[in-house]
mmCIF file of C-alpha atoms in Angstrom:
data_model
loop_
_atom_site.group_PDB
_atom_site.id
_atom_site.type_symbol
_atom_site.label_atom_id
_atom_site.label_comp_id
_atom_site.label_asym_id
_atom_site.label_seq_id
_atom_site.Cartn_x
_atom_site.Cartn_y
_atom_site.Cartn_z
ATOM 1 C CA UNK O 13 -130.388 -195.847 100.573
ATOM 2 C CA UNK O 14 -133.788 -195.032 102.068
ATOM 3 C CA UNK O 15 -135.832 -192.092 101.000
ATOM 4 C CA UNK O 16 -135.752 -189.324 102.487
ATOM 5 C CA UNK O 17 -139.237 -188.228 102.988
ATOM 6 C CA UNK O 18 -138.881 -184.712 104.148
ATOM 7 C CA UNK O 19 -137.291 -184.524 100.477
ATOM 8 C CA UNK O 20 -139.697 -186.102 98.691
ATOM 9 C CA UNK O 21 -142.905 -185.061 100.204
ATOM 10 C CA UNK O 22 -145.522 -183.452 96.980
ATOM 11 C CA UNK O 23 -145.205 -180.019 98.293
ATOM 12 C CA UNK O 24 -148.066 -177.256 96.591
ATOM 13 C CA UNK O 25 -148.102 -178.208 92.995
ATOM 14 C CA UNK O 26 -149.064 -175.365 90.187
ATOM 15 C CA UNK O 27 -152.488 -176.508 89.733
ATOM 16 C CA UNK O 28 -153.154 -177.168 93.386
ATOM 17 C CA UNK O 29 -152.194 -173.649 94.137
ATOM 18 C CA UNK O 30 -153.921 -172.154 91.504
ATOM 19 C CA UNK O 31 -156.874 -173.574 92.541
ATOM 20 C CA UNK O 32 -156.680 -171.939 95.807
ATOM 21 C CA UNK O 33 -155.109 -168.770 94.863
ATOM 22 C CA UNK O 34 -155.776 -168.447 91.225
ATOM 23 C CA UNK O 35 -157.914 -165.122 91.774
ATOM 24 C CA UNK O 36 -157.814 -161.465 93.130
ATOM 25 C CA UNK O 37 -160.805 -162.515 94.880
ATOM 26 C CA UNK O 38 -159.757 -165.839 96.414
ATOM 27 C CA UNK O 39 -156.221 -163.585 97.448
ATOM 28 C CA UNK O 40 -158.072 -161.236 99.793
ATOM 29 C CA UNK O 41 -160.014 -163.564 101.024
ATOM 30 C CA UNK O 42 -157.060 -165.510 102.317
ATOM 31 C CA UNK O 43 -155.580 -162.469 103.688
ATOM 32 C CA UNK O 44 -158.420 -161.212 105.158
ATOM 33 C CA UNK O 45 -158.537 -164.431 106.830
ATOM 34 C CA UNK O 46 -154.753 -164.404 107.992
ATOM 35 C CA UNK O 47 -154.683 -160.713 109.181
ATOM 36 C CA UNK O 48 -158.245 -161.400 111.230
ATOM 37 C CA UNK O 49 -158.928 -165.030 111.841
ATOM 38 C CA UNK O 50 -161.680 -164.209 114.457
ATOM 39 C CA UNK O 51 -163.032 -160.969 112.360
ATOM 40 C CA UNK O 52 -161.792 -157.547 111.793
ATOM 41 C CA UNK O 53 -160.384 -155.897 114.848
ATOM 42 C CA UNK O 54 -159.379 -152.316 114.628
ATOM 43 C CA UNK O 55 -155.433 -151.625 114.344
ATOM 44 C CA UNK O 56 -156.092 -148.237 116.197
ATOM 45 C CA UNK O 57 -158.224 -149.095 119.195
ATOM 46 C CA UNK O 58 -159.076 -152.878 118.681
ATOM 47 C CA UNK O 59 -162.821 -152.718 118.337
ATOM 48 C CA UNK O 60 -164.384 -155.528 116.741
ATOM 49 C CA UNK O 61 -167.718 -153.752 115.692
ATOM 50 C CA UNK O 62 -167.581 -152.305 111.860
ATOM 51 C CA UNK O 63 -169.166 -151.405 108.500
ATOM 52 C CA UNK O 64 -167.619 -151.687 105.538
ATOM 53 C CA UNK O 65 -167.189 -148.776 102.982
ATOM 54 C CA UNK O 66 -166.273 -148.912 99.523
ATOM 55 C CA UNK O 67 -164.435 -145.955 97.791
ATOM 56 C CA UNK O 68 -163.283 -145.460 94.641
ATOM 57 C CA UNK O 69 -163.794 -149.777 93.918
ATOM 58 C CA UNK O 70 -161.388 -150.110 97.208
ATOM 59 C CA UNK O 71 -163.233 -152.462 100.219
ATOM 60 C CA UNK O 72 -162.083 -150.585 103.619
ATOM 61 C CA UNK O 73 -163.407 -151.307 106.874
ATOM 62 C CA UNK O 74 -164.848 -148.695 108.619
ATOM 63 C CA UNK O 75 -164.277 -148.414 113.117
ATOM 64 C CA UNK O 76 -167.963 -148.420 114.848
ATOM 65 C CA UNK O 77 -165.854 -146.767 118.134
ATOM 66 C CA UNK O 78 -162.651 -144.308 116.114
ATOM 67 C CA UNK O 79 -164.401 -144.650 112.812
ATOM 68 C CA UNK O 80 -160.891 -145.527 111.501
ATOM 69 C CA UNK O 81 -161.007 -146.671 107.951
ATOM 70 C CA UNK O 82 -158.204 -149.484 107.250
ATOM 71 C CA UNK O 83 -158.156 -151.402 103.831
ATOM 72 C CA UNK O 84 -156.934 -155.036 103.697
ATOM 73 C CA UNK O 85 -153.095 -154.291 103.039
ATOM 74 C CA UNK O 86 -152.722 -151.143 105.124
ATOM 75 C CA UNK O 87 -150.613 -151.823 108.299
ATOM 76 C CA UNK O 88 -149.348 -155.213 106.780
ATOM 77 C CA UNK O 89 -146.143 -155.552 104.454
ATOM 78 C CA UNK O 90 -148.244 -155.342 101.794
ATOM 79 C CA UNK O 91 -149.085 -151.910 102.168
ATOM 80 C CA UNK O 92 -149.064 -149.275 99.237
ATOM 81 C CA UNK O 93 -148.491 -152.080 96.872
ATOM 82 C CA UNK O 94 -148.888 -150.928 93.150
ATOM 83 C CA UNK O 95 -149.394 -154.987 92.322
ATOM 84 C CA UNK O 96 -152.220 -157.525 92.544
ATOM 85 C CA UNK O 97 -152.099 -159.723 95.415
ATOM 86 C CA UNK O 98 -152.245 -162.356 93.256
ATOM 87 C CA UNK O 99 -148.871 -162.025 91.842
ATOM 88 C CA UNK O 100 -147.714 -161.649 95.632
ATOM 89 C CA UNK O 101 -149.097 -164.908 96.487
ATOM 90 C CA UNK O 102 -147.351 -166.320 93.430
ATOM 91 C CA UNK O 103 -143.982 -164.843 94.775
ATOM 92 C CA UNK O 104 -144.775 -166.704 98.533
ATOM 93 C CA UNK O 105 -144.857 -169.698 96.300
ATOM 94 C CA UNK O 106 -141.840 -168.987 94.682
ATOM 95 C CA UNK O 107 -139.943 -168.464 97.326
ATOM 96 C CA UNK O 108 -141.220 -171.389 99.797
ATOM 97 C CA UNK O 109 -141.861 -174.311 96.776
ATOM 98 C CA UNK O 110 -138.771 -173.694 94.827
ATOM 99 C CA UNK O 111 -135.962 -176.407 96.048
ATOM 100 C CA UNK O 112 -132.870 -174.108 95.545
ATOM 101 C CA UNK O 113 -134.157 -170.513 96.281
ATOM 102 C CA UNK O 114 -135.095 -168.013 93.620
ATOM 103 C CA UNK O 115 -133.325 -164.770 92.991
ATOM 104 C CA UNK O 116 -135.204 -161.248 92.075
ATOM 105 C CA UNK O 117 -133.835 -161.824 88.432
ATOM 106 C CA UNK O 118 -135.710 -165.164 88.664
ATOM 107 C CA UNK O 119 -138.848 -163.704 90.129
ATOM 108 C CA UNK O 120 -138.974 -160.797 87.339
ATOM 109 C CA UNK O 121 -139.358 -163.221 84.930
ATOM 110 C CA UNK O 122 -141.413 -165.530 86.335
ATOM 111 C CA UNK O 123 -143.694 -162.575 87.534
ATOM 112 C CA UNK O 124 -143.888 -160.595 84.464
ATOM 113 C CA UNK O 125 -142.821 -157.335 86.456
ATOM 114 C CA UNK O 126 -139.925 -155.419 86.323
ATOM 115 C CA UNK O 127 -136.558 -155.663 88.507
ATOM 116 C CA UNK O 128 -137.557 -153.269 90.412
ATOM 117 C CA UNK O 129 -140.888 -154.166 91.633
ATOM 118 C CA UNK O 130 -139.043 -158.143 92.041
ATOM 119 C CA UNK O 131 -136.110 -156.367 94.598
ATOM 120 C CA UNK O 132 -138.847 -155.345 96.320
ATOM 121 C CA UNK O 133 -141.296 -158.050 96.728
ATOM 122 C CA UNK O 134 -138.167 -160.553 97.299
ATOM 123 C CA UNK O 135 -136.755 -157.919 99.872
ATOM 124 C CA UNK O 136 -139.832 -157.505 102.073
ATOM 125 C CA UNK O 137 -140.855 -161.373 101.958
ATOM 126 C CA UNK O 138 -137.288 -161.741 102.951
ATOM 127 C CA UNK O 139 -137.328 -159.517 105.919
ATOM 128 C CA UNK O 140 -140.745 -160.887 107.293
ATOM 129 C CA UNK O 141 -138.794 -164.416 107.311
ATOM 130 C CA UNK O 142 -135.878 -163.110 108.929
ATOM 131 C CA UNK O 143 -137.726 -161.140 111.713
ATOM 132 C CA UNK O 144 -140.243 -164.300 112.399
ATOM 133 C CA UNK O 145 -136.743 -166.579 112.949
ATOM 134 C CA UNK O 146 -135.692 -164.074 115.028
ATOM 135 C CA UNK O 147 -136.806 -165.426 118.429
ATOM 136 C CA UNK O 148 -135.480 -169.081 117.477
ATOM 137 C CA UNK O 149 -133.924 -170.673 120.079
ATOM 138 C CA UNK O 150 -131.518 -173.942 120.191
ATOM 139 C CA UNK O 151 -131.321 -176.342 122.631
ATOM 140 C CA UNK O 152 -130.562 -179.920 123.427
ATOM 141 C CA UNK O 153 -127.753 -180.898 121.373
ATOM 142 C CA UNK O 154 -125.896 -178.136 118.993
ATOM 143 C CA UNK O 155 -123.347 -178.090 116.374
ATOM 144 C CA UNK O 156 -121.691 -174.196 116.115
ATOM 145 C CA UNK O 157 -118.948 -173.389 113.545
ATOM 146 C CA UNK O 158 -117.796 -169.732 112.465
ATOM 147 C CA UNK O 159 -118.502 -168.896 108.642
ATOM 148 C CA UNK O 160 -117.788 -166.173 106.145
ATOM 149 C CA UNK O 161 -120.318 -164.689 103.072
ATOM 150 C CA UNK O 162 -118.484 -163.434 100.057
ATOM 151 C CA UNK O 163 -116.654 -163.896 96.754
ATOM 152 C CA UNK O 164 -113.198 -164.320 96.680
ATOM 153 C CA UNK O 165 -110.831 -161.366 97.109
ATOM 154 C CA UNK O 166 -106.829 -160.653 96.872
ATOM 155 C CA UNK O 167 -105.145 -160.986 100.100
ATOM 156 C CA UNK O 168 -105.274 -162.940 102.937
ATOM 157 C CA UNK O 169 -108.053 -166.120 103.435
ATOM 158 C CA UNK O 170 -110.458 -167.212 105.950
ATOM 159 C CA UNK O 171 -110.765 -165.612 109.618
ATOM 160 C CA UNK O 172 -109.913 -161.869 108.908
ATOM 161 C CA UNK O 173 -110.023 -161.278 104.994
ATOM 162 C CA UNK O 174 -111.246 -158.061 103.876
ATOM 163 C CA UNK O 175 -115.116 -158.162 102.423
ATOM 164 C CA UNK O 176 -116.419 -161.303 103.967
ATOM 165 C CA UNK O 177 -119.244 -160.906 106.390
ATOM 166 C CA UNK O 178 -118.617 -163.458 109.391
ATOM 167 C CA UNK O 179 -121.579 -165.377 110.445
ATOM 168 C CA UNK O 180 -122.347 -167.850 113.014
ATOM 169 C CA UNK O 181 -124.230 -171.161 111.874
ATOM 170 C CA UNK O 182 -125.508 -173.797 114.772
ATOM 171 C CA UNK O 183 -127.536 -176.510 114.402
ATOM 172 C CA UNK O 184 -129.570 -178.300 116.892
ATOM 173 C CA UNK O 185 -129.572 -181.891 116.283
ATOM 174 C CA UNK O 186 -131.095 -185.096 118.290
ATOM 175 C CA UNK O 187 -128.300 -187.559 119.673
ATOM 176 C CA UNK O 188 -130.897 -190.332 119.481
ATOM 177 C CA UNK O 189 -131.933 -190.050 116.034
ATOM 178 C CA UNK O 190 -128.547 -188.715 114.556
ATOM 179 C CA UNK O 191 -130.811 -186.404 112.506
ATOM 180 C CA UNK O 192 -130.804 -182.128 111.971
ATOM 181 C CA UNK O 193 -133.751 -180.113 113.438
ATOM 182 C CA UNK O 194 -133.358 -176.431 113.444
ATOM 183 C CA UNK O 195 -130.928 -174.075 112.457
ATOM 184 C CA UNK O 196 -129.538 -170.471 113.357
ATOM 185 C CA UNK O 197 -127.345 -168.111 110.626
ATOM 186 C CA UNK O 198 -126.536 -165.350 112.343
ATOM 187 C CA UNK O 199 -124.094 -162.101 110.944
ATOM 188 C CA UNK O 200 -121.914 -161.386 113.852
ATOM 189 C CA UNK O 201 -119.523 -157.847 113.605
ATOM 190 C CA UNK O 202 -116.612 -160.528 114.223
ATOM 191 C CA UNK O 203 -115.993 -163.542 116.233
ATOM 192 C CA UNK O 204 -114.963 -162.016 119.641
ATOM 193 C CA UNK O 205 -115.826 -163.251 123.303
ATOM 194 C CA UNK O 206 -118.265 -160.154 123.035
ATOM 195 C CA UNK O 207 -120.280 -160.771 120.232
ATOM 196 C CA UNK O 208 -120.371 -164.398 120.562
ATOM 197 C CA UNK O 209 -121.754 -164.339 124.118
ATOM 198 C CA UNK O 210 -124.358 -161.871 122.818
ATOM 199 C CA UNK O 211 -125.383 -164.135 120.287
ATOM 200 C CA UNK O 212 -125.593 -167.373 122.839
ATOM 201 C CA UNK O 213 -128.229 -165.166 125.020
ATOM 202 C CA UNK O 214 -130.227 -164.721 122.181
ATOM 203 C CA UNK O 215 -129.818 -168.434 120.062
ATOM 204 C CA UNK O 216 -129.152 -170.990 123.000
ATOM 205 C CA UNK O 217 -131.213 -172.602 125.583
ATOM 206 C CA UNK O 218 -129.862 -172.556 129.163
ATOM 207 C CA UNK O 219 -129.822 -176.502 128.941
ATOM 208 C CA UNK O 220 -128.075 -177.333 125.757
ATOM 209 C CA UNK O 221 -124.916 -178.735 125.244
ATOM 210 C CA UNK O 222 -122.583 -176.857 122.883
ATOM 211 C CA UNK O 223 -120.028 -178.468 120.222
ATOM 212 C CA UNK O 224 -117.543 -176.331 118.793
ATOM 213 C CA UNK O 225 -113.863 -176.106 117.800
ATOM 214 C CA UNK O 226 -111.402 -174.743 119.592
ATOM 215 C CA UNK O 227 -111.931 -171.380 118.556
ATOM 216 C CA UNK O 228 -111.619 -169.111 121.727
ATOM 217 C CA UNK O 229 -114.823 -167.168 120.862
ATOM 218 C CA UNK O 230 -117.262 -169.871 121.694
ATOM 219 C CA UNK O 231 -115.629 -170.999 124.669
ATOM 220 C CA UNK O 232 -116.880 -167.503 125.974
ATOM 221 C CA UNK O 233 -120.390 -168.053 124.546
ATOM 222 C CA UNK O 234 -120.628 -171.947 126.373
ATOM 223 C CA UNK O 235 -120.197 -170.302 129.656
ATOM 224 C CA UNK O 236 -124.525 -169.777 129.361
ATOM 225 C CA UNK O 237 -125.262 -173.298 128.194
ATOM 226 C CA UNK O 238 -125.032 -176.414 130.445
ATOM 227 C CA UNK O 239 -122.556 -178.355 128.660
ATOM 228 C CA UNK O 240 -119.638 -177.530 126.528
ATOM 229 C CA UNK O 241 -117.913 -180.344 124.167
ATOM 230 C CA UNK O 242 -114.981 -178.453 122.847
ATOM 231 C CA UNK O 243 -113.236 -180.459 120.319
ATOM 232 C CA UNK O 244 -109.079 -178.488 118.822
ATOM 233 C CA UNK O 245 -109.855 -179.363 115.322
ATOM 234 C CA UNK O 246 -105.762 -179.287 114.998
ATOM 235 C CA UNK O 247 -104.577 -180.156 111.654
ATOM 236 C CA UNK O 248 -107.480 -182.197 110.746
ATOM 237 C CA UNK O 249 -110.305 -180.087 108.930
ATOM 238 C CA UNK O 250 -113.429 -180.830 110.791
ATOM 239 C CA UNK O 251 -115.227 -182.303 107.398
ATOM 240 C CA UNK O 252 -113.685 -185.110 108.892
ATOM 241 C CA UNK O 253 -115.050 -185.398 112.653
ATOM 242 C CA UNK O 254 -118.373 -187.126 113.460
ATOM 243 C CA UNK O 255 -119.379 -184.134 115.553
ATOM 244 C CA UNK O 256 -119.602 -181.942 112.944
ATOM 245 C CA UNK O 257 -121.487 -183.856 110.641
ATOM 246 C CA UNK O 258 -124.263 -181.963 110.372
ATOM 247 C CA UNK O 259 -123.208 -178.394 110.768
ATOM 248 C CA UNK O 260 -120.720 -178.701 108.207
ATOM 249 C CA UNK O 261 -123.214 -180.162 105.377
ATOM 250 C CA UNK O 262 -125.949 -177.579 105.959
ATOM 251 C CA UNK O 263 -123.207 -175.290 105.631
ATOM 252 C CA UNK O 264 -122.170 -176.771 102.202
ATOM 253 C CA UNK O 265 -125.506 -176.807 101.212
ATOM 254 C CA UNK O 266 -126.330 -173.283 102.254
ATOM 255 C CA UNK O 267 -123.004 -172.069 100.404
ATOM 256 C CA UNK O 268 -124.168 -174.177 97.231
ATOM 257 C CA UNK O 269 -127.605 -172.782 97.643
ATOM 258 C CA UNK O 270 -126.417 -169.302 97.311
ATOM 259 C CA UNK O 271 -123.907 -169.608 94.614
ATOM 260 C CA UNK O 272 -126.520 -171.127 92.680
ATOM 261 C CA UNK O 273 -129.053 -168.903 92.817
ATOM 262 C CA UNK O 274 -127.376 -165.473 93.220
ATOM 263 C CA UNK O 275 -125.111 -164.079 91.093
ATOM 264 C CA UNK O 276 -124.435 -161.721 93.490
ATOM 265 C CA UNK O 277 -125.253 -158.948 96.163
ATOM 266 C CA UNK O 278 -124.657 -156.876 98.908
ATOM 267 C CA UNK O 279 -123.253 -158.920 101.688
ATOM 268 C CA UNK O 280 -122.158 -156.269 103.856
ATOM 269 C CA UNK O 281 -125.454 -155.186 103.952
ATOM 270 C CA UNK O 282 -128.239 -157.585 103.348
ATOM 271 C CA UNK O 283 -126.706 -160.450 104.989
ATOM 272 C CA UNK O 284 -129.046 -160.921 107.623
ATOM 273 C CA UNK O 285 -132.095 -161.035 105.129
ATOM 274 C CA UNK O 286 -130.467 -163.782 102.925
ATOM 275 C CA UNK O 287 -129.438 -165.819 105.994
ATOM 276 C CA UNK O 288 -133.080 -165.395 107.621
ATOM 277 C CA UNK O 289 -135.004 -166.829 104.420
ATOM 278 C CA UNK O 290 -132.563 -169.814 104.241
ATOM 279 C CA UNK O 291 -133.349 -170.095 108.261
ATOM 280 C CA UNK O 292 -137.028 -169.431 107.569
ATOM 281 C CA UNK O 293 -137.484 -172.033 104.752
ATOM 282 C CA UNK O 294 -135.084 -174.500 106.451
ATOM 283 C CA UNK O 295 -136.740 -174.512 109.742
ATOM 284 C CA UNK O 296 -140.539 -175.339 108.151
ATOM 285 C CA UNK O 297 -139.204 -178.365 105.954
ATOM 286 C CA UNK O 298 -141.187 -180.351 107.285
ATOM 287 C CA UNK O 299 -144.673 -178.981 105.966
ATOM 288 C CA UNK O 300 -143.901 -177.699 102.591
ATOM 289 C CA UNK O 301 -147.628 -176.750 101.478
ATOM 290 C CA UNK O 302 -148.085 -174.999 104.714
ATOM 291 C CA UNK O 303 -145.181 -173.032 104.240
ATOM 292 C CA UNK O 304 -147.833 -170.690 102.228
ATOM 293 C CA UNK O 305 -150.286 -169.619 104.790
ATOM 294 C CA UNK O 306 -147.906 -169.614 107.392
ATOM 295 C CA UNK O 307 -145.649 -166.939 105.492
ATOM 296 C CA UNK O 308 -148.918 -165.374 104.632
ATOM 297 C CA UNK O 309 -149.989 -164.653 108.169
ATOM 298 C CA UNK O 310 -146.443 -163.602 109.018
ATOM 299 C CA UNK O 311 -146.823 -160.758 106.604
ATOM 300 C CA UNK O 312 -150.338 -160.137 107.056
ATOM 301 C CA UNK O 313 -148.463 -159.634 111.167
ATOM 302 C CA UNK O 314 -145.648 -157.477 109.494
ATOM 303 C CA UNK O 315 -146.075 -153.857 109.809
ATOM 304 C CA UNK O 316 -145.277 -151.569 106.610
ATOM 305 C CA UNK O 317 -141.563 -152.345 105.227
ATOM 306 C CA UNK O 318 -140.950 -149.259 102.614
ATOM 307 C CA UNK O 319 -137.635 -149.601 100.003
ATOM 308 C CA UNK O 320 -136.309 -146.643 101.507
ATOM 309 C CA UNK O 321 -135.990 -149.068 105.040
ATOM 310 C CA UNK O 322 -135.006 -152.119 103.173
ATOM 311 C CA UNK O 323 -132.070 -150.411 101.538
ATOM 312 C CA UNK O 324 -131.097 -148.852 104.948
ATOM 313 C CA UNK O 325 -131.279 -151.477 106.571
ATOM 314 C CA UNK O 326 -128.014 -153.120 108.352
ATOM 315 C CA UNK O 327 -127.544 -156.640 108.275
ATOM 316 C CA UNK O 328 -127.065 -156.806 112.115
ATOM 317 C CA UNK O 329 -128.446 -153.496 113.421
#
């Protein structure tokens, strides 16, 4: 069997990272340079021309036109941070490096913080991955299926059990290189006509062709896409059909990915984050040192994400 090189490319190793992010210093340079790659330009009333002030050992630019003093993390998702950047740039390499996710139990110990302060930084880097997958769209070719999140519970199975949080997966492969590009995980409130055609505005291209089941749901959500293969699955579990190669083993591998990593948490509410960092990382596969400063300017883009919002926050609102 071949390698697969998207598998076995070096990634950022320790030292290699270290060497560009080993210090405070070398931290906020890099975010300096992420937040204003052509110089400082004022969040208030975007002038370019500035002093800088220092107060209380705290480097803050200072507005020539509002005089509007802004520090390096305020306005970002960094903001009123109580730690280092330095151990925040070792959590975006944790979380973009590591080949089967890492948990905030993980990152506590691998951080030398508490749980706490972990949730938090794994909860906001989280959120900045779902929100910059949020525009994502699919076309040319694409493989849908309907999903559930969640432990197993007394009752009934499958479509309709009680505390499983439905979610849509599609991914958008190439017919001529039989090979997976980009994918979508998107919590739904429940796989109706409605939602489904709400989620094909926002996930599908006008000129893609659709391949799904027979479920009745996605026949509603093909009417906006230019094709439609709808295959009845029947008695035959769709494991075995060609078609759905590749939807159903990035769905195995997302399921194993989470039951690996998490021992458990709030699916009825933090869905969406979960789902959007397995998108996120997914999705940039293909450049797995770049994964760093890309994720860095995404937060450095992200305004302000308190704990007070993250733990408010629905998974589909």
């Amino acid at each position: 069997m071949p390698i697969n090189k998207i598998q076995f490319q070096p990634g950022l190793s320790l030292p290699a990272f270290f060497g560009r992010f080993g210090t405070e210093a070398q931290c906020e340079a890099a975010l300096e340079q992420a937040r204003w790659p052509n110089g400082f330009v004022c969040p208030d009333c975007g002038e370019y021309r500035h002093s800088l002030v220092h107060r209380e050992g705290q480097k803050l630019w200072q507005c020539s036109a509002c005089r509007k003093q802004t520090s390096l993390t305020a306005g970002t998702v960094f903001e009123s941070t109580r730690l280092p950047l330095h151990l925040w740039f070792l959590g975006l390499y944790h979380l973009t490096q590591a080949k089967n996710n890492v948990s905030a139990l993980e990152l506590k110990r691998l951080l030398g913080v508490n749980y706490k302060a972990a949730w938090r930084m794994k909860h906001k880097l989280m959120q900045v991955m779902d929100e910059r997958e949020a525009d994502r769209i699919l076309g040319e070719r694409v493989e849908v299926d309907d999903a559930y999140l969640g432990g197993v519970h007394p009752g009934k199975v499958g479509r309709g059990a009680e505390g499983k949080v439905p979610f849509v997966i599609a991914v958008q492969t190439s017919e001529e290189e039989q090979r997976p590009w980009y994918v979508r995980l998107d919590p739904v409130p429940g796989f109706t006509r409605k939602a489904l055609v709400q989620w094909a505005e926002q996930a599908l291209a006008p000129d893609a062709l659709l391949v799904s089941d027979g479920l009745a749901c996605f026949v509603a959500a093909a009417e906006l896409v230019a094709e439609h293969e709808r295959v009845v699955v029947g008695e035959r579990k769709s494991s075995e059909l060609d078609c759905f190669h590749w939807v159903n083993t990035l769905l195995g591998n997302i399921k194993s990915s989470i039951q690996g990593t998490y021992h458990g948490f709030k699916f009825d509410k933090y869905a969406a984050r979960y789902l959007g960092e397995l998108q996120y990382r997914f999705n940039r596969r293909f450049d797995l040192p770049q994964m760093i400063p890309r994720l860095l300017r995404a937060c450095a883009l992200t305004t302000a994400r308190p704990e007070k919002w993250l733990r408010s926050a629905e998974a589909w609102g």
